């Protein structure tokens, strides 16, 4: 449209110029040639008049065309809803100038208001983003968000600690983040694929030292009702290793209490019968027997005594005993147990290393010293027997320390050997009475130690060390 208007203006200007030149030329012939015949003079005058008229029409049309935008501008200025400084003005140019100055001033004011609103909106967006970041960071559980392609878009510090992530985790795929927990990979991928929701699932993972840990996981889809499918997944992780261990400890304690109540009476009857057998065995030894008869009587008496020791140990385990608590120094108690086991350790060529934090050495615990001593001795004896088949570098390490759990102070005793360790299926059963992997064992020592520790309000757990051997950990509360 604009290009066509320019062409019309050019043509009008060209026609006006041509007719103006023609007018000048005709006027020149008429004025400068007086000898022109009387017949040609009216023709020249008529041509002059026509050329001048057409030229004036073209000039008027050109001016009207050129002044059209100005007239529209004046009309828009009159209709503009702004207050003009000079009120009514006879000069249209001044009126238009004042009007558009007011419009420009108003636009500048609105632009400043828009800039202020934009800055406020940007500030609110930044504040909302920082608030969201603080919410994500303050969540005590591990929080990880994935996009629809399975790449991490958000991750807080607890999640980094649970997954042992040292580098940049944002943007990493789910298989790279959960390489130590394959079940989580399958769950996140299924959520991204079908929108499935997982609530409080328990999965196994390995920590940075290769130890097994239990994780509680809740995985939910992000915007599962979107037109393009699931837009992502949100994963909440919690370390429930200690909770699982405590749950297993409680279940084991209940089972042991039921077993003790049921079998205490039966064991008592066994002990009466064994006492009778012991008397008959001694009577046989006093008879005049040949050499093979004496040997058989001695073997019978030894077996009866072994059976009596086992029943006595089982009765000590099954029969509940009241604790006689007093202030006990665990550091001194461990030293006394080491002295008591010294001869056995020397015969087995066993090196014993006792370590302890300074705070743990100086503090004391409320406990039954006699029962706690028996429990520690059983664990130390069990560790020494676990290294019998190891011919060199037999080493037993006992470490005493303190730790904070849920704001409370606890003592911890780690008894670690460098033997063959415990097979995974046996770890869940080693504290059950009469379960043993030793040829001459009764399966009572560890069960009795477990009962003693739980009666003190603590816990006894076992696990395999990353570099070989087994670790038995006793945890006792500092105050009861």
Short mmCIF file of C-alpha atoms in Angstrom, two decimals:
data_model
loop_
_atom_site.label_atom_id
_atom_site.label_comp_id
_atom_site.label_asym_id
_atom_site.label_seq_id
_atom_site.Cartn_x
_atom_site.Cartn_y
_atom_site.Cartn_z
CA UNK A 1 0.00 0.00 0.00
CA UNK A 2 2.79 2.40 0.93
CA UNK A 3 4.75 1.50 -2.17
CA UNK A 4 1.71 2.21 -4.44
CA UNK A 5 1.20 5.64 -2.76
CA UNK A 6 4.82 6.56 -3.44
CA UNK A 7 4.41 5.65 -7.09
CA UNK A 8 1.28 7.88 -7.42
CA UNK A 9 3.18 10.79 -5.83
CA UNK A 10 6.04 10.34 -8.27
CA UNK A 11 3.71 10.26 -11.24
CA UNK A 12 1.82 13.38 -10.07
CA UNK A 13 5.06 15.24 -9.50
CA UNK A 14 6.33 14.14 -12.94
CA UNK A 15 3.10 15.22 -14.71
CA UNK A 16 3.04 18.54 -12.83
CA UNK A 17 6.64 19.19 -13.82
CA UNK A 18 5.99 18.35 -17.46
CA UNK A 19 2.97 20.67 -17.70
CA UNK A 20 4.84 23.43 -15.87
CA UNK A 21 7.66 23.18 -18.39
CA UNK A 22 5.07 23.19 -21.17
CA UNK A 23 3.45 26.31 -19.68
CA UNK A 24 6.80 28.09 -19.49
CA UNK A 25 7.66 27.04 -23.01
CA UNK A 26 4.32 28.27 -24.43
CA UNK A 27 4.59 31.54 -22.48
CA UNK A 28 8.07 32.04 -23.89
CA UNK A 29 6.85 31.54 -27.47
CA UNK A 30 3.92 33.86 -26.89
CA UNK A 31 5.88 36.63 -25.21
CA UNK A 32 9.25 36.49 -26.99
CA UNK A 33 7.92 35.97 -30.54
CA UNK A 34 5.80 39.08 -31.39
CA UNK A 35 5.95 38.22 -35.03
CA UNK A 36 3.83 35.13 -34.48
CA UNK A 37 0.85 35.09 -36.79
CA UNK A 38 -2.55 36.08 -35.48
CA UNK A 39 -3.84 32.59 -36.18
CA UNK A 40 -1.26 30.84 -33.90
CA UNK A 41 -1.54 33.26 -31.01
CA UNK A 42 -5.00 32.05 -29.84
CA UNK A 43 -3.76 28.47 -30.08
CA UNK A 44 -0.73 29.25 -27.95
CA UNK A 45 -2.87 31.08 -25.41
CA UNK A 46 -5.29 28.17 -25.20
CA UNK A 47 -2.40 25.66 -24.81
CA UNK A 48 -0.88 27.87 -22.12
CA UNK A 49 -4.13 27.98 -20.21
CA UNK A 50 -4.75 24.22 -20.47
CA UNK A 51 -1.16 23.33 -19.47
CA UNK A 52 -1.24 25.72 -16.52
CA UNK A 53 -4.61 24.36 -15.37
CA UNK A 54 -3.45 20.73 -15.57
CA UNK A 55 -0.20 21.61 -13.78
CA UNK A 56 -2.12 23.36 -11.00
CA UNK A 57 -4.47 20.36 -10.64
CA UNK A 58 -1.51 18.02 -10.37
CA UNK A 59 0.16 20.29 -7.81
CA UNK A 60 -3.04 20.56 -5.77
CA UNK A 61 -3.54 16.77 -5.88
CA UNK A 62 0.09 16.24 -4.88
CA UNK A 63 -0.18 18.67 -1.97
CA UNK A 64 -3.45 17.11 -0.85
CA UNK A 65 -1.80 13.69 -0.96
CA UNK A 66 1.20 14.91 0.95
CA UNK A 67 -0.91 16.69 3.59
CA UNK A 68 -3.21 13.66 4.11
CA UNK A 69 -1.08 12.11 6.89
CA UNK A 70 -0.82 15.51 8.57
CA UNK A 71 -4.58 15.93 8.58
CA UNK A 72 -5.01 12.44 10.04
CA UNK A 73 -2.41 13.30 12.65
CA UNK A 74 -4.32 16.43 13.62
CA UNK A 75 -7.55 14.43 13.83
CA UNK A 76 -5.95 11.81 16.06
CA UNK A 77 -4.46 14.56 18.22
CA UNK A 78 -7.91 16.12 18.70
CA UNK A 79 -9.34 12.76 19.75
CA UNK A 80 -6.39 11.91 22.04
CA UNK A 81 -7.56 11.65 25.73
CA UNK A 82 -4.72 13.77 27.12
CA UNK A 83 -4.61 17.20 28.69
CA UNK A 84 -2.77 19.76 26.52
CA UNK A 85 -0.81 22.40 28.38
CA UNK A 86 -2.00 25.39 26.35
CA UNK A 87 -5.63 24.33 26.13
CA UNK A 88 -6.97 25.51 22.71
CA UNK A 89 -4.41 26.71 20.19
CA UNK A 90 -5.02 28.18 16.75
CA UNK A 91 -1.72 26.76 15.52
CA UNK A 92 -2.40 23.16 14.52
CA UNK A 93 1.32 22.32 14.40
CA UNK A 94 1.80 23.54 17.96
CA UNK A 95 -1.34 21.71 19.02
CA UNK A 96 -0.10 18.44 17.46
CA UNK A 97 3.34 18.90 19.02
CA UNK A 98 1.95 19.54 22.49
CA UNK A 99 -0.43 16.59 22.17
CA UNK A 100 2.24 14.14 21.18
CA UNK A 101 4.62 15.45 23.81
CA UNK A 102 1.93 14.63 26.37
CA UNK A 103 1.45 11.20 24.79
CA UNK A 104 5.21 10.56 24.89
CA UNK A 105 5.37 11.67 28.53
CA UNK A 106 2.51 9.36 29.40
CA UNK A 107 4.15 6.47 27.56
CA UNK A 108 7.42 7.11 29.39
CA UNK A 109 5.58 7.10 32.72
CA UNK A 110 3.87 3.84 31.79
CA UNK A 111 7.22 2.41 30.70
CA UNK A 112 8.71 3.28 34.09
CA UNK A 113 5.75 1.64 35.83
CA UNK A 114 6.19 -1.42 33.61
CA UNK A 115 9.88 -1.59 34.48
CA UNK A 116 9.02 -1.39 38.19
CA UNK A 117 6.40 -4.13 37.81
CA UNK A 118 8.87 -6.26 35.84
CA UNK A 119 11.52 -5.82 38.53
CA UNK A 120 9.00 -6.73 41.24
CA UNK A 121 7.88 -9.83 39.30
CA UNK A 122 11.50 -10.86 38.76
CA UNK A 123 12.21 -10.35 42.46
CA UNK A 124 9.18 -12.45 43.41
CA UNK A 125 10.28 -15.18 40.97
CA UNK A 126 13.80 -15.18 42.43
CA UNK A 127 12.40 -15.25 45.97
CA UNK A 128 10.07 -18.14 45.08
CA UNK A 129 12.96 -20.02 43.48
CA UNK A 130 15.19 -19.50 46.53
CA UNK A 131 12.33 -20.55 48.80
CA UNK A 132 11.84 -23.74 46.78
CA UNK A 133 15.57 -24.42 46.94
CA UNK A 134 15.51 -23.97 50.74
CA UNK A 135 12.55 -26.34 50.99
CA UNK A 136 14.36 -28.98 48.93
CA UNK A 137 17.56 -28.51 50.94
CA UNK A 138 15.77 -28.69 54.31
CA UNK A 139 14.01 -31.98 53.57
CA UNK A 140 15.77 -34.53 55.83
CA UNK A 141 15.18 -37.35 53.36
CA UNK A 142 17.07 -37.66 50.11
CA UNK A 143 15.12 -35.93 47.31
CA UNK A 144 15.85 -36.43 43.61
CA UNK A 145 13.74 -35.19 40.70
CA UNK A 146 14.05 -36.65 37.20
CA UNK A 147 12.76 -35.32 33.89
CA UNK A 148 10.90 -37.45 31.36
CA UNK A 149 14.21 -38.66 29.87
CA UNK A 150 15.44 -39.96 33.25
CA UNK A 151 18.01 -37.23 33.94
CA UNK A 152 18.35 -35.63 37.38
CA UNK A 153 17.01 -32.06 37.57
CA UNK A 154 17.12 -31.48 41.35
CA UNK A 155 19.02 -33.18 44.17
CA UNK A 156 19.54 -32.20 47.81
CA UNK A 157 22.47 -32.83 50.17
CA UNK A 158 20.97 -35.86 52.02
CA UNK A 159 20.53 -37.60 48.65
CA UNK A 160 24.17 -36.94 47.78
CA UNK A 161 25.25 -38.46 51.09
CA UNK A 162 23.01 -41.52 50.70
CA UNK A 163 24.23 -42.17 47.15
CA UNK A 164 27.90 -41.23 47.90
CA UNK A 165 28.00 -38.65 45.11
CA UNK A 166 31.10 -36.46 45.02
CA UNK A 167 30.82 -34.73 41.63
CA UNK A 168 28.08 -32.86 39.81
CA UNK A 169 24.92 -34.97 39.85
CA UNK A 170 22.52 -32.63 38.03
CA UNK A 171 21.95 -33.91 34.50
CA UNK A 172 23.19 -37.43 35.25
CA UNK A 173 21.00 -40.35 34.07
CA UNK A 174 19.19 -42.52 36.58
CA UNK A 175 21.39 -45.56 35.86
CA UNK A 176 24.48 -43.56 36.76
CA UNK A 177 23.04 -42.12 39.99
CA UNK A 178 21.57 -45.43 41.22
CA UNK A 179 24.37 -47.73 40.09
CA UNK A 180 24.70 -48.96 43.70
CA UNK A 181 20.95 -49.63 43.97
CA UNK A 182 19.73 -51.46 40.82
CA UNK A 183 16.16 -51.93 42.15
CA UNK A 184 15.74 -48.14 42.25
CA UNK A 185 16.68 -47.91 38.57
CA UNK A 186 13.89 -50.31 37.61
CA UNK A 187 11.36 -48.50 39.79
CA UNK A 188 12.17 -45.03 38.40
CA UNK A 189 12.10 -46.26 34.80
CA UNK A 190 8.73 -47.97 35.40
CA UNK A 191 7.36 -44.73 36.90
CA UNK A 192 8.55 -42.72 33.90
CA UNK A 193 7.11 -45.28 31.52
CA UNK A 194 3.68 -45.97 33.05
CA UNK A 195 3.23 -43.43 35.87
CA UNK A 196 3.26 -46.13 38.55
CA UNK A 197 3.45 -44.95 42.16
CA UNK A 198 5.71 -46.71 44.68
CA UNK A 199 5.05 -46.10 48.39
CA UNK A 200 7.53 -46.91 51.17
CA UNK A 201 9.38 -49.62 49.29
CA UNK A 202 12.43 -51.23 50.92
CA UNK A 203 15.42 -51.74 48.64
CA UNK A 204 18.99 -52.87 49.23
CA UNK A 205 21.99 -50.77 48.25
CA UNK A 206 25.72 -50.60 48.96
CA UNK A 207 27.46 -47.66 50.57
CA UNK A 208 30.85 -46.22 49.68
CA UNK A 209 32.63 -48.94 51.69
CA UNK A 210 30.77 -51.79 50.04
CA UNK A 211 28.48 -52.47 53.02
CA UNK A 212 24.84 -53.34 52.50
CA UNK A 213 22.27 -50.78 53.58
CA UNK A 214 18.49 -50.63 53.53
CA UNK A 215 16.77 -47.69 51.85
CA UNK A 216 13.13 -46.71 52.10
CA UNK A 217 11.97 -45.34 48.75
CA UNK A 218 8.86 -43.49 47.60
CA UNK A 219 8.72 -42.76 43.87
CA UNK A 220 5.89 -40.70 42.40
CA UNK A 221 5.24 -39.49 38.83
CA UNK A 222 5.29 -35.75 38.08
CA UNK A 223 2.14 -34.56 36.25
CA UNK A 224 0.95 -38.03 35.16
CA UNK A 225 -2.19 -36.53 33.54
CA UNK A 226 -0.28 -34.43 31.00
CA UNK A 227 -1.05 -34.80 27.31
CA UNK A 228 2.52 -35.80 26.54
CA UNK A 229 2.63 -38.48 29.26
CA UNK A 230 4.62 -38.44 32.51
CA UNK A 231 6.78 -35.32 32.71
CA UNK A 232 9.17 -36.74 35.29
CA UNK A 233 9.53 -38.62 38.56
CA UNK A 234 10.16 -37.57 42.17
CA UNK A 235 12.16 -39.94 44.37
CA UNK A 236 12.35 -39.73 48.19
CA UNK A 237 15.03 -41.86 49.89
CA UNK A 238 15.57 -42.61 53.58
CA UNK A 239 18.27 -44.71 55.21
CA UNK A 240 16.37 -47.29 57.26
CA UNK A 241 19.33 -49.58 57.93
CA UNK A 242 19.27 -48.98 61.69
CA UNK A 243 15.47 -49.16 61.78
CA UNK A 244 15.57 -52.51 60.00
CA UNK A 245 18.23 -53.77 62.36
CA UNK A 246 16.24 -52.64 65.39
CA UNK A 247 13.13 -54.29 63.99
CA UNK A 248 15.02 -57.52 63.52
CA UNK A 249 16.47 -57.19 67.01
CA UNK A 250 13.00 -56.75 68.52
CA UNK A 251 11.64 -59.72 66.57
CA UNK A 252 14.60 -61.84 67.64
CA UNK A 253 14.21 -60.75 71.24
CA UNK A 254 10.55 -61.73 71.25
CA UNK A 255 11.33 -65.09 69.69
CA UNK A 256 14.05 -65.73 72.23
CA UNK A 257 11.78 -64.76 75.12
CA UNK A 258 9.11 -67.15 73.88
CA UNK A 259 11.67 -69.88 73.39
CA UNK A 260 13.12 -69.30 76.86
CA UNK A 261 9.77 -69.43 78.60
CA UNK A 262 8.81 -72.59 76.78
CA UNK A 263 12.04 -74.47 77.24
CA UNK A 264 13.08 -73.42 80.75
CA UNK A 265 10.91 -76.10 82.34
CA UNK A 266 12.06 -78.72 79.85
CA UNK A 267 15.71 -77.88 80.48
CA UNK A 268 15.17 -78.17 84.20
CA UNK A 269 13.83 -81.71 83.74
CA UNK A 270 16.83 -82.51 81.53
CA UNK A 271 19.14 -81.31 84.26
CA UNK A 272 17.53 -83.65 86.83
CA UNK A 273 17.91 -86.58 84.46
CA UNK A 274 21.51 -85.62 83.68
CA UNK A 275 22.27 -85.52 87.42
CA UNK A 276 21.00 -89.09 87.67
CA UNK A 277 23.12 -90.15 84.69
CA UNK A 278 26.11 -88.42 86.25
CA UNK A 279 25.65 -90.45 89.44
CA UNK A 280 25.42 -93.73 87.52
CA UNK A 281 28.53 -92.84 85.51
CA UNK A 282 30.50 -92.20 88.71
CA UNK A 283 29.15 -95.49 90.13
CA UNK A 284 30.45 -97.34 87.07
CA UNK A 285 33.89 -95.86 87.59
CA UNK A 286 33.97 -97.24 91.15
CA UNK A 287 33.20 -100.78 89.98
CA UNK A 288 35.91 -103.31 89.31
CA UNK A 289 36.01 -103.09 85.51
CA UNK A 290 38.57 -104.05 83.00
CA UNK A 291 40.53 -101.45 81.09
CA UNK A 292 38.01 -101.00 78.25
CA UNK A 293 35.17 -100.73 80.75
CA UNK A 294 36.98 -98.02 82.66
CA UNK A 295 37.62 -96.16 79.42
CA UNK A 296 33.96 -96.38 78.45
CA UNK A 297 32.87 -95.23 81.92
CA UNK A 298 35.26 -92.24 81.74
CA UNK A 299 33.97 -91.28 78.27
CA UNK A 300 30.39 -91.61 79.48
CA UNK A 301 31.12 -89.38 82.48
CA UNK A 302 32.77 -86.76 80.22
CA UNK A 303 29.79 -86.71 77.86
CA UNK A 304 27.38 -86.36 80.78
CA UNK A 305 29.39 -83.44 82.11
CA UNK A 306 29.40 -81.77 78.68
CA UNK A 307 25.66 -82.26 78.44
CA UNK A 308 25.24 -80.83 81.93
CA UNK A 309 27.32 -77.76 81.01
CA UNK A 310 25.18 -77.22 77.91
CA UNK A 311 21.93 -77.51 79.85
CA UNK A 312 23.28 -75.17 82.54
CA UNK A 313 24.23 -72.62 79.89
CA UNK A 314 20.82 -72.92 78.31
CA UNK A 315 19.12 -72.46 81.69
CA UNK A 316 21.21 -69.33 82.27
CA UNK A 317 20.00 -68.09 78.93
CA UNK A 318 16.35 -69.04 79.34
CA UNK A 319 15.84 -68.10 82.98
CA UNK A 320 15.30 -64.30 83.32
CA UNK A 321 17.65 -62.67 85.81
CA UNK A 322 17.35 -59.26 87.41
CA UNK A 323 20.13 -56.82 86.56
CA UNK A 324 22.31 -55.57 89.40
CA UNK A 325 23.40 -52.29 87.84
CA UNK A 326 26.27 -50.16 88.97
CA UNK A 327 28.72 -47.70 87.44
CA UNK A 328 30.97 -49.71 85.16
CA UNK A 329 34.00 -48.50 83.23
CA UNK A 330 33.85 -50.29 79.87
CA UNK A 331 37.51 -49.52 79.24
CA UNK A 332 38.55 -51.29 82.46
CA UNK A 333 36.10 -54.13 81.82
CA UNK A 334 37.59 -54.77 78.37
CA UNK A 335 41.09 -54.75 79.87
CA UNK A 336 40.04 -57.33 82.47
CA UNK A 337 38.49 -59.53 79.77
CA UNK A 338 41.71 -59.26 77.75
CA UNK A 339 43.75 -60.34 80.76
CA UNK A 340 41.43 -63.30 81.36
CA UNK A 341 41.76 -64.43 77.75
CA UNK A 342 45.50 -63.75 77.55
CA UNK A 343 46.65 -67.34 77.97
CA UNK A 344 44.21 -68.59 75.33
CA UNK A 345 45.36 -65.88 72.93
CA UNK A 346 49.03 -66.78 73.46
CA UNK A 347 48.35 -70.45 72.75
CA UNK A 348 46.59 -69.45 69.51
CA UNK A 349 49.37 -66.98 68.52
CA UNK A 350 46.76 -64.25 68.40
CA UNK A 351 47.56 -60.53 68.42
CA UNK A 352 45.08 -58.40 70.38
CA UNK A 353 44.75 -54.64 69.74
CA UNK A 354 42.62 -52.58 72.14
CA UNK A 355 41.75 -49.02 71.11
CA UNK A 356 39.49 -46.41 72.63
CA UNK A 357 38.46 -42.79 72.39
CA UNK A 358 39.62 -40.64 75.28
CA UNK A 359 36.04 -39.66 76.18
CA UNK A 360 34.90 -43.28 76.11
CA UNK A 361 37.81 -44.36 78.37
CA UNK A 362 36.95 -41.80 81.02
CA UNK A 363 33.17 -42.25 81.10
CA UNK A 364 31.13 -45.01 82.76
CA UNK A 365 27.90 -46.84 82.00
CA UNK A 366 25.16 -48.17 84.28
CA UNK A 367 25.26 -51.96 83.80
CA UNK A 368 25.48 -55.36 85.45
CA UNK A 369 29.24 -55.90 85.40
CA UNK A 370 29.10 -59.70 85.83
CA UNK A 371 26.63 -60.30 82.97
CA UNK A 372 28.28 -57.76 80.68
CA UNK A 373 31.67 -59.34 81.33
CA UNK A 374 30.26 -62.75 80.34
CA UNK A 375 28.82 -61.30 77.12
CA UNK A 376 32.12 -59.65 76.10
CA UNK A 377 34.08 -62.79 76.94
CA UNK A 378 31.75 -64.87 74.77
CA UNK A 379 32.28 -62.50 71.83
CA UNK A 380 36.07 -62.45 72.31
CA UNK A 381 36.17 -66.25 72.57
CA UNK A 382 33.98 -66.56 69.47
CA UNK A 383 36.32 -64.24 67.53
CA UNK A 384 39.37 -66.25 68.57
CA UNK A 385 37.73 -69.52 67.51
CA UNK A 386 36.82 -67.99 64.14
CA UNK A 387 40.54 -67.59 63.34
CA UNK A 388 41.70 -71.13 64.22
CA UNK A 389 42.11 -72.11 60.58
CA UNK A 390 44.09 -68.94 59.82
CA UNK A 391 47.79 -69.85 60.15
CA UNK A 392 49.40 -66.40 60.10
CA UNK A 393 48.59 -62.81 61.07
CA UNK A 394 45.80 -63.64 63.50
CA UNK A 395 44.59 -60.30 64.72
CA UNK A 396 41.72 -59.28 67.03
CA UNK A 397 40.85 -55.57 67.32
CA UNK A 398 38.62 -54.17 70.07
CA UNK A 399 37.60 -50.53 69.67
CA UNK A 400 35.63 -48.52 72.26
CA UNK A 401 33.98 -45.26 71.21
CA UNK A 402 30.98 -43.01 71.83
CA UNK A 403 28.44 -41.76 69.33
CA UNK A 404 25.31 -39.62 69.16
CA UNK A 405 22.06 -41.28 68.10
CA UNK A 406 18.91 -39.13 68.00
CA UNK A 407 20.51 -36.68 70.41
CA UNK A 408 21.45 -39.36 72.99
CA UNK A 409 24.92 -40.57 73.88
CA UNK A 410 25.74 -44.25 73.27
CA UNK A 411 28.79 -46.43 73.90
CA UNK A 412 29.94 -48.67 71.08
CA UNK A 413 32.27 -51.67 71.31
CA UNK A 414 33.49 -53.14 68.00
CA UNK A 415 35.10 -56.58 68.20
CA UNK A 416 36.69 -57.36 64.84
CA UNK A 417 38.64 -60.42 63.71
CA UNK A 418 40.40 -61.04 60.42
CA UNK A 419 39.13 -64.57 59.91
CA UNK A 420 36.97 -65.96 57.14
CA UNK A 421 33.91 -63.90 58.07
CA UNK A 422 30.28 -65.04 58.28
CA UNK A 423 28.38 -66.40 55.32
CA UNK A 424 25.40 -64.15 54.39
CA UNK A 425 22.74 -66.79 55.16
CA UNK A 426 24.22 -67.35 58.65
CA UNK A 427 24.28 -63.66 59.67
CA UNK A 428 20.51 -63.69 60.24
CA UNK A 429 20.69 -66.83 62.43
CA UNK A 430 23.86 -66.61 64.52
CA UNK A 431 22.00 -65.24 67.57
CA UNK A 432 19.43 -68.04 67.61
CA UNK A 433 20.03 -70.58 70.41
CA UNK A 434 21.66 -73.88 69.37
CA UNK A 435 22.59 -72.54 65.93
CA UNK A 436 26.32 -73.02 65.41
CA UNK A 437 28.78 -73.59 62.59
CA UNK A 438 31.44 -75.07 64.89
CA UNK A 439 31.94 -78.80 65.24
CA UNK A 440 32.11 -78.67 69.04
CA UNK A 441 29.92 -75.66 69.71
CA UNK A 442 26.56 -75.56 71.49
CA UNK A 443 25.20 -72.35 69.92
CA UNK A 444 24.52 -70.69 73.29
CA UNK A 445 27.36 -68.15 73.65
CA UNK A 446 26.23 -65.60 71.04
CA UNK A 447 22.58 -66.01 71.99
CA UNK A 448 23.43 -65.37 75.66
CA UNK A 449 25.53 -62.31 74.74
CA UNK A 450 22.67 -60.97 72.63
CA UNK A 451 20.19 -61.39 75.48
CA UNK A 452 22.49 -59.67 77.99
CA UNK A 453 23.03 -56.65 75.72
CA UNK A 454 19.32 -56.27 74.92
CA UNK A 455 18.45 -56.47 78.62
CA UNK A 456 20.73 -53.46 79.10
CA UNK A 457 18.68 -51.54 76.53
CA UNK A 458 21.34 -51.89 73.84
CA UNK A 459 21.82 -53.84 70.65
CA UNK A 460 24.23 -56.44 69.33
CA UNK A 461 24.76 -56.73 65.56
CA UNK A 462 27.13 -58.62 63.30
CA UNK A 463 28.43 -57.86 59.85
CA UNK A 464 31.34 -58.74 57.60
CA UNK A 465 34.24 -56.31 57.31
CA UNK A 466 35.10 -55.01 53.80
CA UNK A 467 38.70 -56.30 54.10
CA UNK A 468 37.69 -59.69 55.53
CA UNK A 469 36.64 -61.03 58.88
CA UNK A 470 33.60 -60.27 61.03
CA UNK A 471 32.65 -57.30 63.22
CA UNK A 472 30.41 -57.66 66.26
CA UNK A 473 29.13 -54.27 67.49
CA UNK A 474 27.72 -53.69 70.98
CA UNK A 475 25.77 -50.46 71.52
CA UNK A 476 24.86 -49.45 75.06
CA UNK A 477 23.05 -46.28 76.19
CA UNK A 478 25.17 -43.98 78.34
CA UNK A 479 22.31 -43.41 80.81
CA UNK A 480 19.30 -45.52 81.78
#
